[in-house]
Coordinates of C-alpha atoms in Angstrom, one line a residue:
X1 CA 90.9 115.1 103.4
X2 CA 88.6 112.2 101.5
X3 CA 90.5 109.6 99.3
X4 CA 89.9 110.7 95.8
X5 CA 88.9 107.8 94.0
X6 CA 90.2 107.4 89.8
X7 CA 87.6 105.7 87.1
X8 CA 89.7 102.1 87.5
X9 CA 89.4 102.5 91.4
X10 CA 85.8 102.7 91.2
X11 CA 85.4 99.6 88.3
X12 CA 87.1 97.4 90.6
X13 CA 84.5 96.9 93.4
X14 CA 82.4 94.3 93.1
X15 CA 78.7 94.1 92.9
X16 CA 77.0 92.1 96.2
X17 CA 74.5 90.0 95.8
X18 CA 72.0 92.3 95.7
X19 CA 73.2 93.7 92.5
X20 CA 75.2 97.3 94.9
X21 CA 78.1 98.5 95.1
X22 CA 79.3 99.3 98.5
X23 CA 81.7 102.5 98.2
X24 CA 83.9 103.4 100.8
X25 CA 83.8 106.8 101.8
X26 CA 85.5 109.3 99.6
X27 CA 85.4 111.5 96.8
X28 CA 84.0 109.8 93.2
X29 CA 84.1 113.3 91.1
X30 CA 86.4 111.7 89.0
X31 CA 84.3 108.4 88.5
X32 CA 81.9 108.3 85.7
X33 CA 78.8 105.8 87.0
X34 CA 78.1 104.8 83.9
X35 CA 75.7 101.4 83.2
X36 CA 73.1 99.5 85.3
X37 CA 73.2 100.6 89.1
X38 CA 74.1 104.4 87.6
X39 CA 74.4 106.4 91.2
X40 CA 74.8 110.4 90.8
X41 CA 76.4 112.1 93.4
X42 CA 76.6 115.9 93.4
X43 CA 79.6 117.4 94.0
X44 CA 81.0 117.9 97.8
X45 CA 79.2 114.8 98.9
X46 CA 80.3 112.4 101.9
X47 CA 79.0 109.2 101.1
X48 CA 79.4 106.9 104.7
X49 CA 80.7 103.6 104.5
X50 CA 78.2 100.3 104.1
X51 CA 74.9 101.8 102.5
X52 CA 72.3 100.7 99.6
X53 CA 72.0 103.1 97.2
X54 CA 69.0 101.9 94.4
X55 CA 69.7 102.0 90.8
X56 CA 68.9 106.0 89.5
X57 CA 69.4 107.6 92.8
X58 CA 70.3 110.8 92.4
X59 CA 72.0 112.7 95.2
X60 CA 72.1 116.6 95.7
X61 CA 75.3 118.7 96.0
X62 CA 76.8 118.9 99.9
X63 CA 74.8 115.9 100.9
X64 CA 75.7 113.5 103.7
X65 CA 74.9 110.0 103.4
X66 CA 75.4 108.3 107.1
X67 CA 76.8 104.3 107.1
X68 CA 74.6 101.6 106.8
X69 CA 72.0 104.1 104.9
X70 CA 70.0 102.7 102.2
X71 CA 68.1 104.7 99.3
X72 CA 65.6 103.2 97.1
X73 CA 65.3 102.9 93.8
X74 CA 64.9 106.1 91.4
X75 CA 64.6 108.3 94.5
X76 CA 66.1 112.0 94.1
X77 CA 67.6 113.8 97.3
X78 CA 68.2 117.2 97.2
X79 CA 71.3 119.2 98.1
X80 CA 72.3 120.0 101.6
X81 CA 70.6 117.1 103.2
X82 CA 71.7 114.8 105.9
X83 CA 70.9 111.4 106.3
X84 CA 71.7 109.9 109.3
X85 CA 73.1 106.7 110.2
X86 CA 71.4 103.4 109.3
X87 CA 68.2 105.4 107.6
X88 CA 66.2 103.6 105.3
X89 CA 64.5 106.0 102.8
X90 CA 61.8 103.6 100.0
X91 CA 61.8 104.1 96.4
X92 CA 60.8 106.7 94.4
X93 CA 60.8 109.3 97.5
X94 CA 61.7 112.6 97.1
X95 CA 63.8 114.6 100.0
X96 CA 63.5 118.5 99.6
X97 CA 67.1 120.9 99.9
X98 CA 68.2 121.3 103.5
X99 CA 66.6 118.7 104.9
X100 CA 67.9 116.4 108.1
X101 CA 67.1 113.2 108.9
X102 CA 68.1 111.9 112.3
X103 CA 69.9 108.1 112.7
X104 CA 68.0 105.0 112.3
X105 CA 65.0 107.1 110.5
X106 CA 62.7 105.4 108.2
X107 CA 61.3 106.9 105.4
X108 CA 58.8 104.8 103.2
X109 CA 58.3 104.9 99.7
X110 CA 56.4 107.4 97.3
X111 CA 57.1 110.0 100.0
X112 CA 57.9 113.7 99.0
X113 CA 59.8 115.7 102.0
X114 CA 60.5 119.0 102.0

C-alpha cells in the first residue's frame, strides 16, 4: 500500500538546485501543487523515486513514472502510460494514452507519441 502523503508532508521537501522537488514514491491526492514547479498527477499514479519532473507537467490517470525519470517542461502524458526507469522525455512532448516506454529511453523535445 503507497504512503499517503498530507499537504504539510508535501511542503516540507526542499527544492534542489535545480529548482525540483524529488518526491518519494507515494500517493500525493491529498497534496494541492499549488505555485511555481506546479506538477499534476492523475489519480492512481506511481511516481518512482529520484526523477525531474519540469514545471506544468501534467501526468495522466494510472501512469507509472520509473526512478531516475525526468519530464520536461510543460509536457502532458497521457493516462495509462509507463515510463521506464531512467527515461528522459524533452519539453513540450506529448505521450499519447497507453503508451510504454522501455528503461533508459530517450525521448527528445517537441515530440508527439501516440
Amino acid at each position: 500500500m503507497l504512503k499517503v502523503y498530507t499537504q504539510e508532508e508535501f511542503d516540507a521537501i526542499k527544492r534542489d538546485s535545480g529548482g525540483f522537488k524529488r518526491l518519494p514514491g507515494g500517493d500525493y491526492s491529498e497534496v494541492d501543487f499549488r505555485g511555481e514547479g506546479r506538477y499534476i498527477f492523475g489519480d492512481g499514479s506511481i511516481i518512482g523515486d529520484f526523477k525531474d519532473l519540469g514545471n506544468l507537467t501534467k501526468i495522466g490517470n494510472m501512469t507509472t513514472i520509473g526512478e531516475w525519470a525526468t519530464i520536461g517542461r510543460w509536457s502532458t502524458i497521457g493516462e495509462w502510460v509507463t515510463i521506464g526507469n531512467g527515461s528522459t522525455i524533452g519539453s513540450l512532448t506529448k505521450i499519447g494514452n497507453r503508451t510504454t516506454m522501455g528503461d533508459r529511453t530517450t525521448i527528445g523535445s517537441l515530440t508527439t507519441i501516440g
